Tab-separated table of C-alpha atoms in Angstrom:
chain	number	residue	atom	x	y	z
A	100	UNK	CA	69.051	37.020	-44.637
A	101	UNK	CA	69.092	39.886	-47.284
A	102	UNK	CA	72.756	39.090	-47.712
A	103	UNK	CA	71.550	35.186	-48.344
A	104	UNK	CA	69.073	36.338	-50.685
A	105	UNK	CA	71.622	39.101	-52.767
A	106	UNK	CA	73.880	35.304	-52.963
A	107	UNK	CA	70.816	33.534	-54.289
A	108	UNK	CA	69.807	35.963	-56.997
A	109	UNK	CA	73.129	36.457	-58.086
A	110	UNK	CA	72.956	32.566	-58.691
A	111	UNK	CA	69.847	32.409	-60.353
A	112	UNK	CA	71.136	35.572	-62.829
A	113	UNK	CA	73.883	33.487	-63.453
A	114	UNK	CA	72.201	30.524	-64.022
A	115	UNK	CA	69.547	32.379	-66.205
A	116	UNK	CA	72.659	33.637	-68.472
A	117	UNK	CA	74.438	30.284	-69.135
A	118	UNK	CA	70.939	28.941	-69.971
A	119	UNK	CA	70.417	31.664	-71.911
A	120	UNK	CA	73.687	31.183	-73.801
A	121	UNK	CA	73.533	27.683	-74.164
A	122	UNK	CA	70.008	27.668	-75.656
A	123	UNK	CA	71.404	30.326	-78.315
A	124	UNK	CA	74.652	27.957	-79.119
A	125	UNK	CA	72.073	25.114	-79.382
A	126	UNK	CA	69.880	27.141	-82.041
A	127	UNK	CA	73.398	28.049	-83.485
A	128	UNK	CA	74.489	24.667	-84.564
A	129	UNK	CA	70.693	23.343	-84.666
A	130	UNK	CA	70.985	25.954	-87.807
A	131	UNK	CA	74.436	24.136	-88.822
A	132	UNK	CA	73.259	20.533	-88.224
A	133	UNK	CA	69.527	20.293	-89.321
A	134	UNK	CA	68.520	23.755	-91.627
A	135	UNK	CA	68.875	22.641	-95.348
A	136	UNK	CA	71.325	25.349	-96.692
A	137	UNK	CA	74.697	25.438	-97.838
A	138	UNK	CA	77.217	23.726	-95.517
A	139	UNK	CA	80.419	25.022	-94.928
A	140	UNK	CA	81.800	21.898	-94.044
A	141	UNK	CA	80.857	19.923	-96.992
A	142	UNK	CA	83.640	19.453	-99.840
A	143	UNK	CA	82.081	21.415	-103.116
A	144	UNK	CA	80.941	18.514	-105.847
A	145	UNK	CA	83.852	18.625	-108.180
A	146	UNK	CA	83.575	18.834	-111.674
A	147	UNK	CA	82.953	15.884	-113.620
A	148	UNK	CA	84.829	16.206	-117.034
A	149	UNK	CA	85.297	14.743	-120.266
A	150	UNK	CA	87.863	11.580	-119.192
A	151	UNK	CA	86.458	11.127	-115.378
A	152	UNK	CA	85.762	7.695	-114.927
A	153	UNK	CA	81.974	8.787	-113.952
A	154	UNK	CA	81.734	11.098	-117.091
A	155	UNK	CA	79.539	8.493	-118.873
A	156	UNK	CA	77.120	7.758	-115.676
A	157	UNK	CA	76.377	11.781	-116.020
A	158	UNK	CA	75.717	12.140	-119.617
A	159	UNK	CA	73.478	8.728	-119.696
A	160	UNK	CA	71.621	10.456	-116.436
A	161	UNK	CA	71.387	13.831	-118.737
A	162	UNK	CA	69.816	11.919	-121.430
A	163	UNK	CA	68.081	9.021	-120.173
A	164	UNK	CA	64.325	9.131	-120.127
A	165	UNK	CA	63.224	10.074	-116.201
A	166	UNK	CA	58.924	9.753	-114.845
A	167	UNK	CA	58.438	12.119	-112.743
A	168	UNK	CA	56.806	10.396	-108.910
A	169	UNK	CA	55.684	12.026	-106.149
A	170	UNK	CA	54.609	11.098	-103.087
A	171	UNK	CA	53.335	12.434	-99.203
A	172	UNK	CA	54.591	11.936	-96.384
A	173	UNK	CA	54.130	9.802	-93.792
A	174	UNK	CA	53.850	12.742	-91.296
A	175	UNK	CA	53.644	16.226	-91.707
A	176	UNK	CA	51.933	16.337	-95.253
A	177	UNK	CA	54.912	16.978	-97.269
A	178	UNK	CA	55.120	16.634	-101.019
A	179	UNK	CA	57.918	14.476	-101.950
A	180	UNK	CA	59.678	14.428	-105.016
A	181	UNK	CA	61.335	11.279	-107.267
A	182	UNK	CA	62.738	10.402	-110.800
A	183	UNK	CA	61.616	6.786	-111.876
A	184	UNK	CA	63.952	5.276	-114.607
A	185	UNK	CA	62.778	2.372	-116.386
A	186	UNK	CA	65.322	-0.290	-117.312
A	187	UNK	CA	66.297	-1.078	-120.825
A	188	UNK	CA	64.342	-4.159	-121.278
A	189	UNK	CA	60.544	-4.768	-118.868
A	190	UNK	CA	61.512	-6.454	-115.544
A	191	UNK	CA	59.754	-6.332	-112.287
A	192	UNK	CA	63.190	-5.506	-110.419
A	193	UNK	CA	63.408	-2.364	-109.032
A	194	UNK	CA	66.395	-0.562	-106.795
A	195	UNK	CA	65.550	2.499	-104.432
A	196	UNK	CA	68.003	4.661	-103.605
A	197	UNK	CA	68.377	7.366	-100.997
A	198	UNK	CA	70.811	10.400	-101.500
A	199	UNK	CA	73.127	11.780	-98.748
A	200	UNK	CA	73.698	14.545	-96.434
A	201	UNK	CA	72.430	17.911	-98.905
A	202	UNK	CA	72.071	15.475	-101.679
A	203	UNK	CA	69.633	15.196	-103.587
A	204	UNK	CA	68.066	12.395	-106.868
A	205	UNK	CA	70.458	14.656	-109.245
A	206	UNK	CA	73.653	13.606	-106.978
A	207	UNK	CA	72.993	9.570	-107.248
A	208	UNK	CA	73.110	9.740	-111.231
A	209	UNK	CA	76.338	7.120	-110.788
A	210	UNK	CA	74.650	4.321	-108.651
A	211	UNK	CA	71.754	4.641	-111.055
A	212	UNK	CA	73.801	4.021	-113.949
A	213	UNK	CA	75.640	0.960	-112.088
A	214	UNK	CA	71.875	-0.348	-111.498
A	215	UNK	CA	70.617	0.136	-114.803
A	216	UNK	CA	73.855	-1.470	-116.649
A	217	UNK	CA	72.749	-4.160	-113.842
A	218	UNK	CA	69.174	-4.542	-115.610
A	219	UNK	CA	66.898	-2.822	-112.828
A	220	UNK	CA	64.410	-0.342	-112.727
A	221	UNK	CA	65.734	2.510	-110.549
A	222	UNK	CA	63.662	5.199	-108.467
A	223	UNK	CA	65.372	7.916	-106.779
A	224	UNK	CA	63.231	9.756	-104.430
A	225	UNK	CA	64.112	13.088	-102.812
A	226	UNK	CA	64.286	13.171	-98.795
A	227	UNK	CA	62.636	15.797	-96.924
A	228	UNK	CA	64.322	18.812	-97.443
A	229	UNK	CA	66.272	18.305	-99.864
A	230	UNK	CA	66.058	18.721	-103.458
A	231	UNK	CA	62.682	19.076	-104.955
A	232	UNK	CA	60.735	17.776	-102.000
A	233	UNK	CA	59.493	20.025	-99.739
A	234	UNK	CA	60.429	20.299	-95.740
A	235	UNK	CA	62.305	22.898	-93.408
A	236	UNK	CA	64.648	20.120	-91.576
A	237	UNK	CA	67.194	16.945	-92.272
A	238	UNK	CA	65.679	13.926	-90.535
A	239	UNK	CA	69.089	12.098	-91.046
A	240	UNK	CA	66.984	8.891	-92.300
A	241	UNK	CA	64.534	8.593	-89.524
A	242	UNK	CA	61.260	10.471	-90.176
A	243	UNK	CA	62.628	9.866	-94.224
A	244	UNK	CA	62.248	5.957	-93.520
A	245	UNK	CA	58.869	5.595	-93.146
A	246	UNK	CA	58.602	8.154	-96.535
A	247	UNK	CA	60.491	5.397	-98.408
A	248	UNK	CA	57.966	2.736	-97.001
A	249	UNK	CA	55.393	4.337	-99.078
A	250	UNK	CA	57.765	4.939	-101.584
A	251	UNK	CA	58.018	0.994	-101.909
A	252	UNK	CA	54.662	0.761	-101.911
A	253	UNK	CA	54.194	2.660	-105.037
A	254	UNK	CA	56.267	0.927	-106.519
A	255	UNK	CA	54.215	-1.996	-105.858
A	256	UNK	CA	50.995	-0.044	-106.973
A	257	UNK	CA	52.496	0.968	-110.233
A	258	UNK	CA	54.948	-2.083	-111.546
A	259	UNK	CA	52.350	-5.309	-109.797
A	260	UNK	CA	52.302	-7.271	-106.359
A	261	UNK	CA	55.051	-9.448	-108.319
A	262	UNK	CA	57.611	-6.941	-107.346
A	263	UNK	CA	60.884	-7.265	-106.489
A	264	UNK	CA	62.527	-4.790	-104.706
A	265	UNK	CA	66.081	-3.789	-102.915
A	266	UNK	CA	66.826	-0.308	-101.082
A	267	UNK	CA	70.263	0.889	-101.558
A	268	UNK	CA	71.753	4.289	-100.121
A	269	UNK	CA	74.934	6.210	-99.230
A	270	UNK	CA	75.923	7.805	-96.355
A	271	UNK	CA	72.488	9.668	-94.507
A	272	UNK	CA	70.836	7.612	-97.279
A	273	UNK	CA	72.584	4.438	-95.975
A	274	UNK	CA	71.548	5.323	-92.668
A	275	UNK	CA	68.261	5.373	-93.989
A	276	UNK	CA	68.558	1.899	-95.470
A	277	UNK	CA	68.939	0.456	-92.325
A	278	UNK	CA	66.705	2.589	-90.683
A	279	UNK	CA	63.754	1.612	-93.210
A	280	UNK	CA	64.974	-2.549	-92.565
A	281	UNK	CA	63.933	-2.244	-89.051
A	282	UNK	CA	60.310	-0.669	-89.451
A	283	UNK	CA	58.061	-3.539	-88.970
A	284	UNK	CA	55.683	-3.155	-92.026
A	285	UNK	CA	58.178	-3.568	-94.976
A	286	UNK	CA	56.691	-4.786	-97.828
A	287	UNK	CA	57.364	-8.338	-98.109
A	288	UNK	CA	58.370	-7.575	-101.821
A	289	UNK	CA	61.536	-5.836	-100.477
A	290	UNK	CA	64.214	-8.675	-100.739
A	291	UNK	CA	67.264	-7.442	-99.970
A	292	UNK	CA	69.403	-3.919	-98.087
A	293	UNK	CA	72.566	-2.171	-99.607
A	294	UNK	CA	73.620	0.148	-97.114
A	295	UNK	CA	77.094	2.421	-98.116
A	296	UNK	CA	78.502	4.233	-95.324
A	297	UNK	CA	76.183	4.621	-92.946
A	298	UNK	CA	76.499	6.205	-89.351
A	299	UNK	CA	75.067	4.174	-86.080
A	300	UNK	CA	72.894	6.650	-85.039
A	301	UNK	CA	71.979	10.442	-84.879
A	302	UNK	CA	73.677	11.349	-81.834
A	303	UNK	CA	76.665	9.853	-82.199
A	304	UNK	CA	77.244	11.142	-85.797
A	305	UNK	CA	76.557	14.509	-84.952
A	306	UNK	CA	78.311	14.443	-81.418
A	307	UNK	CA	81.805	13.188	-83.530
A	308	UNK	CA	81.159	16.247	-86.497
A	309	UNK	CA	81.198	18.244	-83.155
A	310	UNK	CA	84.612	17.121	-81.778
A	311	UNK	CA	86.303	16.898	-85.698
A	312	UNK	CA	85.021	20.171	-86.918
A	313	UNK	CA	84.406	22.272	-83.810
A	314	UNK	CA	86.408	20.680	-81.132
A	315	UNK	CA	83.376	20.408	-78.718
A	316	UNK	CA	82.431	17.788	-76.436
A	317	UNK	CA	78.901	16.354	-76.794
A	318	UNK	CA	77.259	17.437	-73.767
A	319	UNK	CA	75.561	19.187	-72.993
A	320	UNK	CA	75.326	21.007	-76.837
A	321	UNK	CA	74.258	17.959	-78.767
A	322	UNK	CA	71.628	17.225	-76.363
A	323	UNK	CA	70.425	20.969	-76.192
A	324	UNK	CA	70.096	20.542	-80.049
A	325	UNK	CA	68.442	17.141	-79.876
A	326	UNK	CA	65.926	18.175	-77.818
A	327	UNK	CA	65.104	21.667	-79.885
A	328	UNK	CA	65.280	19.069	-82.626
A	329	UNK	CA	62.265	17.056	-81.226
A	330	UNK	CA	60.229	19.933	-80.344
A	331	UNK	CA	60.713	21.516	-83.809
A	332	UNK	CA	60.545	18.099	-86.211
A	333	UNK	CA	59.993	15.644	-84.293
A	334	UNK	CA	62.434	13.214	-83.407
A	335	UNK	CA	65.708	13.355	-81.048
A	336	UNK	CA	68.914	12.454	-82.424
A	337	UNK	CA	68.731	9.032	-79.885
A	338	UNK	CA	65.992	7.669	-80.703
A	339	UNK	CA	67.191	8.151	-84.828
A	340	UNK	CA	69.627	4.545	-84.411
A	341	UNK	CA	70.076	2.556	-87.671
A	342	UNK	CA	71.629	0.195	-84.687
A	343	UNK	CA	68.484	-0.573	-83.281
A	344	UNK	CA	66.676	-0.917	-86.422
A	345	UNK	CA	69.097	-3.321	-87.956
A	346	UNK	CA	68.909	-5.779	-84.633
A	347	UNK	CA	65.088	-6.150	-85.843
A	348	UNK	CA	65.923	-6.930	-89.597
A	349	UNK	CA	65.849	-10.374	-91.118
A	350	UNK	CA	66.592	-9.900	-94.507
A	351	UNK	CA	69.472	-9.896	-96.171
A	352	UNK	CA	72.241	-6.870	-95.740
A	353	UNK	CA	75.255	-5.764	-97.605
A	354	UNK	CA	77.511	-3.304	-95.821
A	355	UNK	CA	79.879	-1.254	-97.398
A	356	UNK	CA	82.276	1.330	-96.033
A	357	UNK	CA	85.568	2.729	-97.142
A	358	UNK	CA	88.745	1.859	-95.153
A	359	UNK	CA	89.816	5.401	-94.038
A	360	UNK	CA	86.130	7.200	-93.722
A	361	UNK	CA	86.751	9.953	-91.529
A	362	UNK	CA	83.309	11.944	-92.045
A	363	UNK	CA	81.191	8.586	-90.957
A	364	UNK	CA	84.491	6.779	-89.243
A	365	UNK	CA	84.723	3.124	-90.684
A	366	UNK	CA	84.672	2.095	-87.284
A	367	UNK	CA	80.555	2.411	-87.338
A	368	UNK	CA	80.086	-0.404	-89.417
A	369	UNK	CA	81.621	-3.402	-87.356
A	370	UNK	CA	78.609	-2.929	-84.786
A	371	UNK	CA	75.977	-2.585	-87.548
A	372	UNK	CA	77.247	-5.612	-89.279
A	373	UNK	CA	77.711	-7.395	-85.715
A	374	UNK	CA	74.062	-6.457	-84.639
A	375	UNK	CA	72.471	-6.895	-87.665
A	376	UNK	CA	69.872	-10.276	-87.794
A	377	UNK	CA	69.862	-11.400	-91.413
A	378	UNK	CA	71.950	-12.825	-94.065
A	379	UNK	CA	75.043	-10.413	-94.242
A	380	UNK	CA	78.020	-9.566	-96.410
A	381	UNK	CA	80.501	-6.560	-95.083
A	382	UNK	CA	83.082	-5.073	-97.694
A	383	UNK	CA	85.783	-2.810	-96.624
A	384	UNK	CA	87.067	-0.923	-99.845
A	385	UNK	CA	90.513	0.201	-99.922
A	386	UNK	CA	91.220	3.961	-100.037
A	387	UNK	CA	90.420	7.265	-98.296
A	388	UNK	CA	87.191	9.868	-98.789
A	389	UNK	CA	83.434	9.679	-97.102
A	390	UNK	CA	80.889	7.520	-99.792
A	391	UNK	CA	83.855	7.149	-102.555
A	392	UNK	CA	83.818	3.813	-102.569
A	393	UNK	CA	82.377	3.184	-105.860
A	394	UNK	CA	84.498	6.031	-107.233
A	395	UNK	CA	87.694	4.722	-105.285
A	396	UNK	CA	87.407	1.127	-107.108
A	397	UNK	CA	84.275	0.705	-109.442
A	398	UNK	CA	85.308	-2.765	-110.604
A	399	UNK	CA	85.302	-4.217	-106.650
A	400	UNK	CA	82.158	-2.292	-106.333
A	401	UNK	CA	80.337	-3.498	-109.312
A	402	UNK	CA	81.396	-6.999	-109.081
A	403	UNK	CA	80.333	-7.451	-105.048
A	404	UNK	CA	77.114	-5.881	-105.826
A	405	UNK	CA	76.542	-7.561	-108.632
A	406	UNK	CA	77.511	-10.875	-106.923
A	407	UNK	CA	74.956	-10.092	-103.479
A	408	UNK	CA	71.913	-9.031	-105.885
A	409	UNK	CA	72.638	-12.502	-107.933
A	410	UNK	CA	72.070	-14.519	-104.620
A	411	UNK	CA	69.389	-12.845	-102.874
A	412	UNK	CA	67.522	-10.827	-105.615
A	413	UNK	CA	66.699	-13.810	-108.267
């Protein structure tokens, strides 16, 4: 018996210490994966110079006259943080756009410029903890979509109930696009989705950055960090599924994702554009780099955007 119970103990100490370790690994990389800070795994913004073909898009965003919007919350009473850009001549048109991964308002400066030269008003909000806004976590789109709900609404407050809006966003912020297309209380003055890049859902996202940039399998680390995750902010990393949400959408959808994206692998968007329920348009671009699309070939860009707004944003 005491032999039995020396076995037994031994097991449980055991036990106790991989528990014990895995919990601190999962606080590790919850640091790594939802903290706002520096990443190390991010490429540094490079500098945009006299002759880059964005160069104008950042001195117009310098320049141009910005309102300053904020707005709370849906949950956790956070003050959120947005620059409003009126277009060049009145219209009731209006395109919101939502920033990536450690983005921020600042970051989008080129899609604004590509949807002012387009004749829209633009409003680029900050997501929770990022930028300006305030917040201690990354909600990867999913607490963030019912933000840019009310984000919409305002928009409706402030410009009339003749509105006419489309979301656009890149990367997290296309993520969030399709995220906010599913949620069923969408303003009816929302028209149209432009969603660039975009990942399926939470966990698998963060379960591939695991295997690419650390070389380790999903479970049972991604889960540990999911669940420390919900506990902490509020949402698991399952339950955060553009997929789903897009499978409840009836509105119209364009998809866009570069042909060799190998931070949010191409391969995401043929089931998003598969399940999604509306009118849809996919465009593959040609060329390597995560949300470079527009960079990568502006004219393609510009022209397919250009060409979906004209047919479902009269």
């Amino acid at each position: 018996m005491k032999k039995r119970n020396k076995i037994l103990i031994a097991c449980t100490s055991v036990v106790a210490v991989m528990a014990a370790g895995l919990f601190g690994a999962g606080m590790y990389f919850y640091k790594v994966a939802v903290v706002p800070a520096p990443k190390s795994f991010l490429s540094k913004p490079e500098k945009i110079k006299p002759g880059n073909k964005l160069y104008p898009a950042q001195e117009w965003y310098k320049h141009v006259e910005k309102q300053r919007w904020h707005e709370i919350s849906a949950t956790r009473h956070l003050k959120l943080d947005a620059n409003y850009i009126k277009a060049a001549k009145p219209t009731k048109k209006t395109i919101v756009i939502a920033h990536g991964f450690m983005g921020d308002k600042d970051k989008m400066f080129s899609y604004a410029y590509l949807f002012h030269n387009l004749g829209y008003n633009v409003l680029l909000p900050d997501a929770r903890g990022h930028g300006d806004s305030q917040g201690k976590y990354i909600g990867y789109g999913w607490p963030d979509r019912l933000d840019y709900v009310k984000w919409i609404k305002q928009v409706i407050a402030k410009n009339g109930q003749d509105s006419k809006i489309v979301m656009f966003g890149t990367s997290m912020g296309g993520a969030t696009t399709m995220m906010v297309s599913g949620v069923k209380d969408v303003p009816k003055q929302v028209k149209a989705y432009i969603e660039d890049c975009g990942y399926t859902d939470v966990y698998s996202e963060i379960a591939y950055q695991a295997k690419q940039l650390y070389h380790l399998p999903n479970w049972p680390l991604v889960n540990i960090v999911s669940m420390i995750t919900d506990v902490k902010d509020g949402y698991s990393f399952k339950e955060a599924s553009a997929l789903k949400q897009v499978k409840k959408n009836r509105r119209p959808m364009l998809f866009i994702h570069g042909a060799h994206d190998h931070f949010v692998p191409t391969r995401m968007v043929y089931p998003l554009y598969k399940a999604d329920r509306g009118p849809k348009q996919l465009l593959i671009v040609p060329g390597r780099g995560h949300a470079r699309s527009y960079q990568n070939h502006p004219e393609l860009y510009t022209k397919t955007v250009k060409q979906f707004l004209g047919r479902y944003f009269k």
